[in-house]
Coordinates of C-alpha atoms and ligand atoms in Angstrom, one line a residue:
X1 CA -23.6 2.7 -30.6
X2 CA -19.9 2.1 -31.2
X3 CA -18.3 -0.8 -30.6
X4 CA -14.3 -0.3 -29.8
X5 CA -11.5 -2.8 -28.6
X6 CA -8.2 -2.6 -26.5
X7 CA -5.4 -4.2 -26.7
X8 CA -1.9 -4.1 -24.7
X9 CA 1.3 -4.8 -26.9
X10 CA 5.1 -5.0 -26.0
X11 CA 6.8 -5.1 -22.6
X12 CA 4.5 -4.5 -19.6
X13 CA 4.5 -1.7 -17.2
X14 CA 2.5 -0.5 -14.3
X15 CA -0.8 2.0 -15.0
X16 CA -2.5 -0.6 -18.1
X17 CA -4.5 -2.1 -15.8
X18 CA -5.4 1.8 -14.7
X19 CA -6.0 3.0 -18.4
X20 CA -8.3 -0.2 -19.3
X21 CA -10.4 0.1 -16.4
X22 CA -11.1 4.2 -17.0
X23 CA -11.6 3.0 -20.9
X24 CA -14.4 0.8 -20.1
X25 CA -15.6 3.2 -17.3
X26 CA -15.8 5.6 -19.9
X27 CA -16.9 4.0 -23.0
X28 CA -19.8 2.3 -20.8
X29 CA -20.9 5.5 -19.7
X30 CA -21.0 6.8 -23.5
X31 CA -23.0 3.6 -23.8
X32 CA -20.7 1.8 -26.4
X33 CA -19.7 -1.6 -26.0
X34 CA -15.9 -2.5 -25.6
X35 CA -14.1 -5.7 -25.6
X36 CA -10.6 -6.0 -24.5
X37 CA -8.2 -8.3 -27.4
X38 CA -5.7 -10.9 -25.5
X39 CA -2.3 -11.3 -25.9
X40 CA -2.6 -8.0 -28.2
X41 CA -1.9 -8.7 -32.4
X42 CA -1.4 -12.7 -31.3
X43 CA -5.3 -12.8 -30.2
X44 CA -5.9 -11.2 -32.8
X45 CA -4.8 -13.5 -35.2
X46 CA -6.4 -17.0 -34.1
X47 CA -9.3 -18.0 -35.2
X48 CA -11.9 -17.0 -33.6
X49 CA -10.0 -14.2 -32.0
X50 CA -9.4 -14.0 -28.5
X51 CA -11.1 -11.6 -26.9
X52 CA -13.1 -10.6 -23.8
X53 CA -16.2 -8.3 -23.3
X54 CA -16.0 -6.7 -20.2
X55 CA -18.7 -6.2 -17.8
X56 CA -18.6 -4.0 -14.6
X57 CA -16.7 -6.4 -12.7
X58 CA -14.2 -8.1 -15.1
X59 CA -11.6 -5.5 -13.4
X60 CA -12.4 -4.4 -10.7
X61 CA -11.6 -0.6 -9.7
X62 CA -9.6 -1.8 -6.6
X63 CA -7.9 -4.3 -9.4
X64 CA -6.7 -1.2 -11.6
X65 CA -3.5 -0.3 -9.7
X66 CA -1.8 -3.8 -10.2
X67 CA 0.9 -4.3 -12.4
X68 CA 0.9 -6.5 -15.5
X69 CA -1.8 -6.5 -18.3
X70 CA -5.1 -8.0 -17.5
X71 CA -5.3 -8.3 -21.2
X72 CA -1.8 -9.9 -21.6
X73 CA 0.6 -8.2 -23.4
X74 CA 1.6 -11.7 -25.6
X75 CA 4.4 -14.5 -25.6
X76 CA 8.2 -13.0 -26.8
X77 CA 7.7 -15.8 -29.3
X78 CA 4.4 -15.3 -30.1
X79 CA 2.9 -13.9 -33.7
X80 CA 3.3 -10.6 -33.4
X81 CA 4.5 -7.4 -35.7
X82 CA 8.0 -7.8 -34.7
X83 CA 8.1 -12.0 -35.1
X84 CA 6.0 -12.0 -38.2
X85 CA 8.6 -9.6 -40.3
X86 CA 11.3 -11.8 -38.8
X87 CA 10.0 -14.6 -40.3
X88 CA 9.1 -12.7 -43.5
X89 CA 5.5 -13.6 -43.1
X90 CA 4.2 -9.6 -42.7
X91 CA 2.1 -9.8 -45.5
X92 CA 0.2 -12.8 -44.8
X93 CA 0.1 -11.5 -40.8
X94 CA -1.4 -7.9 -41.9
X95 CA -4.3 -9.9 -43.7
X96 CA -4.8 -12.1 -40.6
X97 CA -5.3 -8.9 -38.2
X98 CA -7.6 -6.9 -40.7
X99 CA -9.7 -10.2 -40.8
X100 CA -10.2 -10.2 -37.4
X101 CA -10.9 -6.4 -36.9
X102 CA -13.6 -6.7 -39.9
X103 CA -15.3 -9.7 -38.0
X104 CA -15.2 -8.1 -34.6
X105 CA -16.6 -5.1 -36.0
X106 CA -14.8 -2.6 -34.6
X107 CA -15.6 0.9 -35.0
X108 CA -12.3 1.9 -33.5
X109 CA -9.1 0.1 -31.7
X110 CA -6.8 1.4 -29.0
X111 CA -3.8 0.4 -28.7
X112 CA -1.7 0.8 -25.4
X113 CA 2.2 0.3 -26.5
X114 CA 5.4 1.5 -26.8
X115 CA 7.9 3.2 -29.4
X116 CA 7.9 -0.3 -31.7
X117 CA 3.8 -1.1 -31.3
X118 CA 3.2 2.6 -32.2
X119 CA 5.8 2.8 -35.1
X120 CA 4.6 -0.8 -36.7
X121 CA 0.9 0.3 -36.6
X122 CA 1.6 3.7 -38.7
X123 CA 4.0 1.7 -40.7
X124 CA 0.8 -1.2 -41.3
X125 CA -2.0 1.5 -41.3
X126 CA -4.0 0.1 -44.6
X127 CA -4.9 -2.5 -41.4
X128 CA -6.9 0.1 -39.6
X129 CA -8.7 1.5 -42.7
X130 CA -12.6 2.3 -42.3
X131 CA -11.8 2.0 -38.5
X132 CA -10.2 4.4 -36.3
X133 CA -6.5 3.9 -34.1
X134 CA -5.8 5.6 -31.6
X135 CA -2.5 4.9 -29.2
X136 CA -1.8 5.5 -25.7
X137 CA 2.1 5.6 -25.0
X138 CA 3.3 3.0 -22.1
X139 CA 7.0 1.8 -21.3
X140 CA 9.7 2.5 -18.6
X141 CA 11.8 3.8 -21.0
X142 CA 10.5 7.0 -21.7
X143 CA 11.7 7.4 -24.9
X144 CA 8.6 8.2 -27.0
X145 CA 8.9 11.3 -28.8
X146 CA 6.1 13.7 -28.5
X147 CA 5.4 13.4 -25.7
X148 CA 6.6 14.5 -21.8
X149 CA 5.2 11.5 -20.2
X150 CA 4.7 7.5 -20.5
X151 CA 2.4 5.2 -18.8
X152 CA 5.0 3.3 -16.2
X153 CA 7.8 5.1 -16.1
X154 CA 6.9 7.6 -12.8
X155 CA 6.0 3.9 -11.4
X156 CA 9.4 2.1 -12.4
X157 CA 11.3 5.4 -11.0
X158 CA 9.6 4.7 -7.7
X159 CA 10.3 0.7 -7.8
X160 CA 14.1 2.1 -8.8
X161 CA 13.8 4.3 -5.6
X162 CA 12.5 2.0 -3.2
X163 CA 15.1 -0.7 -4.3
X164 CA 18.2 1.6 -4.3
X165 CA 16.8 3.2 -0.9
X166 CA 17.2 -0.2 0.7
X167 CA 20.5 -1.2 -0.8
X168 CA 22.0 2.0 0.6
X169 CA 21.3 1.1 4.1
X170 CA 23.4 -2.3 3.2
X171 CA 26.1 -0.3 1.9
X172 CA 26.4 2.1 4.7
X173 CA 26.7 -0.9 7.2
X174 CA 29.5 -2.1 4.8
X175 CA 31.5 0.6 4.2
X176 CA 30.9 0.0 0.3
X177 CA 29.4 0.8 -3.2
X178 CA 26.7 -0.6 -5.1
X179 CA 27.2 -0.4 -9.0
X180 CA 22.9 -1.0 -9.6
X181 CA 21.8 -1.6 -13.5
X182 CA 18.8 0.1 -14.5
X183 CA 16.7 -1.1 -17.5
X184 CA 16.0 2.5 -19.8
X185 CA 17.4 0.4 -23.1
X186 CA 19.2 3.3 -25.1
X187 CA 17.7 6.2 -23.6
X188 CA 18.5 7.4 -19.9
X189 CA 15.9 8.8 -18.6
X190 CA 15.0 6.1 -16.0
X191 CA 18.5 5.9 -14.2
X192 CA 18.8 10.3 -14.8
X193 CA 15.5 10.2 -12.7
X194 CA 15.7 7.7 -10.4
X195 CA 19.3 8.4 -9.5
X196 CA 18.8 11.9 -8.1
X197 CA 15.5 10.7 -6.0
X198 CA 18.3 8.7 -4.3
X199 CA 21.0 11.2 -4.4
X200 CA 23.2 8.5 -6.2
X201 CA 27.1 9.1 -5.9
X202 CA 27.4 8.9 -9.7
X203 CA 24.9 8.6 -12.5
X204 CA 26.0 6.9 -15.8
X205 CA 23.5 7.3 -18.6
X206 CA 24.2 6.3 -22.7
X207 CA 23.9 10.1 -24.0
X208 CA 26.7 11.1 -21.9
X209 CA 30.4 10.2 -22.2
X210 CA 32.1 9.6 -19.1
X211 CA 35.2 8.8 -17.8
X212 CA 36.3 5.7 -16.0
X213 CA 39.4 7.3 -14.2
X214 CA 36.9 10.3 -13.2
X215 CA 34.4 8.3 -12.0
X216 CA 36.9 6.8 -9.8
X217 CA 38.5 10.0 -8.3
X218 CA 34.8 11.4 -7.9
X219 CA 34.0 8.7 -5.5
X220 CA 36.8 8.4 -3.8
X221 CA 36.7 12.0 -2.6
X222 CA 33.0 11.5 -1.9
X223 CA 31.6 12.6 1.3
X224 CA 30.4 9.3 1.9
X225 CA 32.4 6.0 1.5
X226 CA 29.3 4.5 0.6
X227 CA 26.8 4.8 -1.9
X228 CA 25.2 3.9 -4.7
X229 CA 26.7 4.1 -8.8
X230 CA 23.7 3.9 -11.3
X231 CA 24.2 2.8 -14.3
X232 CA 21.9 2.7 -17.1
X233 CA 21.8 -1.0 -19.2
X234 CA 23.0 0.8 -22.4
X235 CA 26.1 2.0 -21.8
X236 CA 29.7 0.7 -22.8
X237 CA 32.6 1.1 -22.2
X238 CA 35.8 0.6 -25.0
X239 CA 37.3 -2.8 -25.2
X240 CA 34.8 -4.5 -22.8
X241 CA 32.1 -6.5 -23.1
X242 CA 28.9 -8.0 -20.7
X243 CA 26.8 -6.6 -18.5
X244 CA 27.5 -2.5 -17.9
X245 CA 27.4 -2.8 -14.1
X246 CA 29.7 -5.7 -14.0
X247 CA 32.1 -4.1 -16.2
X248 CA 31.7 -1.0 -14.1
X249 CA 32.8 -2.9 -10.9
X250 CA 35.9 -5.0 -12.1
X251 CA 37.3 -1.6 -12.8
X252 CA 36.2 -0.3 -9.4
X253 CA 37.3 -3.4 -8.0
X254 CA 41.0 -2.9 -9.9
X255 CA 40.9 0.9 -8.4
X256 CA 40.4 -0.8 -4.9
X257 CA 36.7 0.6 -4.2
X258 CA 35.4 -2.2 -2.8
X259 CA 31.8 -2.7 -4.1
X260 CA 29.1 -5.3 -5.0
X261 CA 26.3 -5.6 -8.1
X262 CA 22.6 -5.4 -7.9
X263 CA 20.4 -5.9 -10.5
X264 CA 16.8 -4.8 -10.4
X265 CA 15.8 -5.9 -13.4
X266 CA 11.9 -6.5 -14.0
X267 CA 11.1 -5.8 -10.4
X268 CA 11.4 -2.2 -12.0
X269 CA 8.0 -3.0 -14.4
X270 CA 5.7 -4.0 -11.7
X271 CA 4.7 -2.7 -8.2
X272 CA 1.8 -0.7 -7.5
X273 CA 1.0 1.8 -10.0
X274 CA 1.8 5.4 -8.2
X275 CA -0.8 7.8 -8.3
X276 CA 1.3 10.1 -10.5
X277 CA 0.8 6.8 -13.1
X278 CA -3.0 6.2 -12.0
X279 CA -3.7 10.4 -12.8
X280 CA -1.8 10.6 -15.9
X281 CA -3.5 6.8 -17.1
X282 CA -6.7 8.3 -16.3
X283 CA -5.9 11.5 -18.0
X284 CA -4.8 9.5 -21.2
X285 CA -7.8 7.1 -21.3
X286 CA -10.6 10.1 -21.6
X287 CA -8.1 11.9 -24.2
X288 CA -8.4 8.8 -26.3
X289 CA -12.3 8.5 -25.9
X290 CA -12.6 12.2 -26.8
X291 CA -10.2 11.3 -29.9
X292 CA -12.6 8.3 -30.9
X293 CA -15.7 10.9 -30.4
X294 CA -14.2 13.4 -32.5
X295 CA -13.6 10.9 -34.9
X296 CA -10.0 11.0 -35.0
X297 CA -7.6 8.3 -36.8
X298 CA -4.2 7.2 -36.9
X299 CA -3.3 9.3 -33.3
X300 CA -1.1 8.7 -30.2
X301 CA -2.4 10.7 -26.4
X302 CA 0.1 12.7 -25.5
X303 CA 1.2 15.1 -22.5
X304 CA 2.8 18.5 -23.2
X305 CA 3.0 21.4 -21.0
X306 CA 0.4 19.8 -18.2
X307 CA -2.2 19.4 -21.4
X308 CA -3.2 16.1 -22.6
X309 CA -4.3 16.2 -26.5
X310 CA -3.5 13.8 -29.6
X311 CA -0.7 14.0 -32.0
X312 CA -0.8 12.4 -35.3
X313 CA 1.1 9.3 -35.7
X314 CA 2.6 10.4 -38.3
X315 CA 4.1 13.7 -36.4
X316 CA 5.4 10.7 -33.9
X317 CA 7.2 9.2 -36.9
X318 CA 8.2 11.7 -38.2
X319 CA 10.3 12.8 -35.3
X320 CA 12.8 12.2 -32.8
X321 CA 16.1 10.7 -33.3
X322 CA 15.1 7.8 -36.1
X323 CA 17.2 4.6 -35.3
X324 CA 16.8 0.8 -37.1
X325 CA 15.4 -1.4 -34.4
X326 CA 17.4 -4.3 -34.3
X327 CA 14.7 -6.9 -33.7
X328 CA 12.2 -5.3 -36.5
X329 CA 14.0 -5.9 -40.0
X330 CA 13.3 -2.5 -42.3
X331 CA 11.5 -0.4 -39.3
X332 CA 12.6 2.2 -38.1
X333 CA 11.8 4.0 -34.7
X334 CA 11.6 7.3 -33.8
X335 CA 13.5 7.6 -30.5
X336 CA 13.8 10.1 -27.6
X337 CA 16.8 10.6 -25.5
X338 CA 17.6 12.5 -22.4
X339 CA 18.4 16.2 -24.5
X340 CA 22.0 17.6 -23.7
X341 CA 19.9 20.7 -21.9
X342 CA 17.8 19.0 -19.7
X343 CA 18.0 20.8 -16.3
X344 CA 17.8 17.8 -14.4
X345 CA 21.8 17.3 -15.8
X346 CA 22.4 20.7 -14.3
X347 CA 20.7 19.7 -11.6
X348 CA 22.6 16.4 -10.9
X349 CA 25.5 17.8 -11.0
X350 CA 25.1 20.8 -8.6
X351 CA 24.0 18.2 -6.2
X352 CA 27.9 16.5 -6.3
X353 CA 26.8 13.8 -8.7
X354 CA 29.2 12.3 -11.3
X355 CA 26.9 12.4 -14.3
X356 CA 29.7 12.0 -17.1
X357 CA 31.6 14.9 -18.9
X358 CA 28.9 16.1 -20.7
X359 CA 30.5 20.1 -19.9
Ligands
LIG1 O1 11.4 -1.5 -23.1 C1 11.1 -1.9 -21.8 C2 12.1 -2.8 -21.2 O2 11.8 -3.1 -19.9 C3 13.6 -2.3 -21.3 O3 13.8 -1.3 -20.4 C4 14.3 -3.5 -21.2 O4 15.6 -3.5 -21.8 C5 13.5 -4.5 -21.9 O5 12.2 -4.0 -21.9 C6 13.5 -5.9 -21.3 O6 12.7 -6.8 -22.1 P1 12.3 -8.3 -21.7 O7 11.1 -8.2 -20.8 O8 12.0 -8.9 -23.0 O9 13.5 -8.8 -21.0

């Protein structure tokens, strides 16, 4: 019988309560035991560590679809990979965690996170030795390389939707714009999306340049004198600093497009998981119990062309655009970004869509 633990690390999204419920489902009905860590690498570090074994109604199926991790995905501040090499205390961390997987037994370990989770275990992988890893990709961003898909972003593009789909019924009564922020970090992917769902009057996105003047002119001959801007949190603009939407709207404001700021934020992490989320978490949890049967190591789930297989970590290292992560001193993480072909680009701007002068 194998024993195998979970654990949820980095930002929350919606679908890990859906991927730790089909885990257990599945690992029960293979007859191995599974415990779920708390507060991911932080649990795993106290003494005893902090863990739960699950039982058949520790989450409920009905209880899958919330947001948030049951598990917890940890404090900001809390010991973790990312606070430990801060504090230059990585060594002395690494020792703590293979302590605690050596006393708990494990026979393998899952771990549900995103681009810095993924890229600190493969960096720390004498932790894992004599056990096996295997990763399941979550965030919002959708910026893991190797794969098409994400746990929580088809969820935060709904939440994006929804929101912006209300706030355009505001703006039509007012004759006015609303310059929305999305979260998406560096990569766009969450505002491209989201933004043609709501057929969005312009789309500004970090891989693509724009142009302030041209943005302007585009709205003002819109069909509309409405409507929604999107603007993904990492753009900038020359010579300006604070939040992207606001700087967006003082120079609407100057242009005298009268408009107003919304801001999403972390409403765009939770709501209920969609069932696009629910399939592909579902999906995702057998891959990586077929992984741990086939005694695979050191592997991330991954979705590409419709099929759901593993890909080595180190493939996932290896590739995509490889950028120093600010809060991780001397990582690296491989990054993916909304590619200068993607159709929906095309697509965007067929549909009258300022997208940026990407042509
Ligand atoms: O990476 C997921 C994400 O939601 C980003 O889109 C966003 O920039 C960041 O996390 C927000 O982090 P926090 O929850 O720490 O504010």
């Amino acid at each position: 019988m194998k024993k195998i633990g979970v654990m949820t690390t980095g930002g929350d999204c919606s679908g890990l309560n859906t991927v730790i419920q089909r885990l257990y489902r599945g690992a029960t009905l293979r007859g191995w035991e599974f415990i779920g860590i708390l507060d991911g690498t932080d649990g795993l570090c106290e003494n005893p560590p902090r863990i739960i074994k699950f039982k058949n109604d520790t989450l409920p199926i009905e209880a899958a679809r919330l947001a948030g991790s049951f598990l917890h995905n940890g404090r900001a501040d809390a010991l973790n990979f990312e606070t430990a090499a801060k504090a230059g205390k990585i060594e002395r961390f690494n020792k703590q965690i293979r302590k605690a997987l050596l006393e708990l037994k494990l026979d393998a370990i899952i771990l549900i996170g995103g681009n810095g989770s993924l890229s600190l275990a493969w960096c720390n992988k004498e932790i894992y030795t004599g056990l096996q890893l295997v990763c399941i990709p979550k965030t919002i961003d959708m910026d893991i390389p190797l794969t098409d898909r994400t746990i929580g972003f088809n969820t935060a593009v709904q939440q994006l939707t929804s929101f912006c789909d209300q706030l355009m019924l505001t703006a039509r009564s007012h004759h006015r714009w609303f310059v929305t922020q999305t979260m998406g970090r560096d990569c766009g992917q969450l505002a491209l999306n989201a933004g043609i769902a709501i057929g969005a009057t312009a789309i500004l996105i970090p891989e693509i340049k724009f142009d302030v003047d041209a943005l302007i002119k585009h709205i003002k001959n819109a069909p509309t004198d409405y409507g929604i801007i999107l603007v993904s949190e990492g753009i900038s603009l020359r010579g300006h600093s604070g939040k992207p939407a606001d700087m967006i709207s003082r120079k609407l404001t100057a242009a005298g497009i009268v408009n107003r700021t919304a801001y999403p934020e972390h409403t765009q992490r939770v709501g209920d998981t969609t069932a696009a989320d629910r399939i592909l978490a579902t999906r995702m949890a057998d891959c990586a119990l077929r992984a741990i049967e086939n005694n695979e190591t050191y592997v991330m789930t991954a979705i590409n062309d419709c099929k759901c297989e593993t890909v080595s970590l180190k493939d996932f290292f290896d590739s995509g655009s490889v950028t120093a992560d600010p809060n991780i001193p001397d990582i690296k993480t491989p990054d993916a970004y909304v590619s200068p072909d993607d159709p929906l680009l095309q697509i965007a701007t067929d549909m009258g869509i300022y997208i940026g002068e990407s042509k």
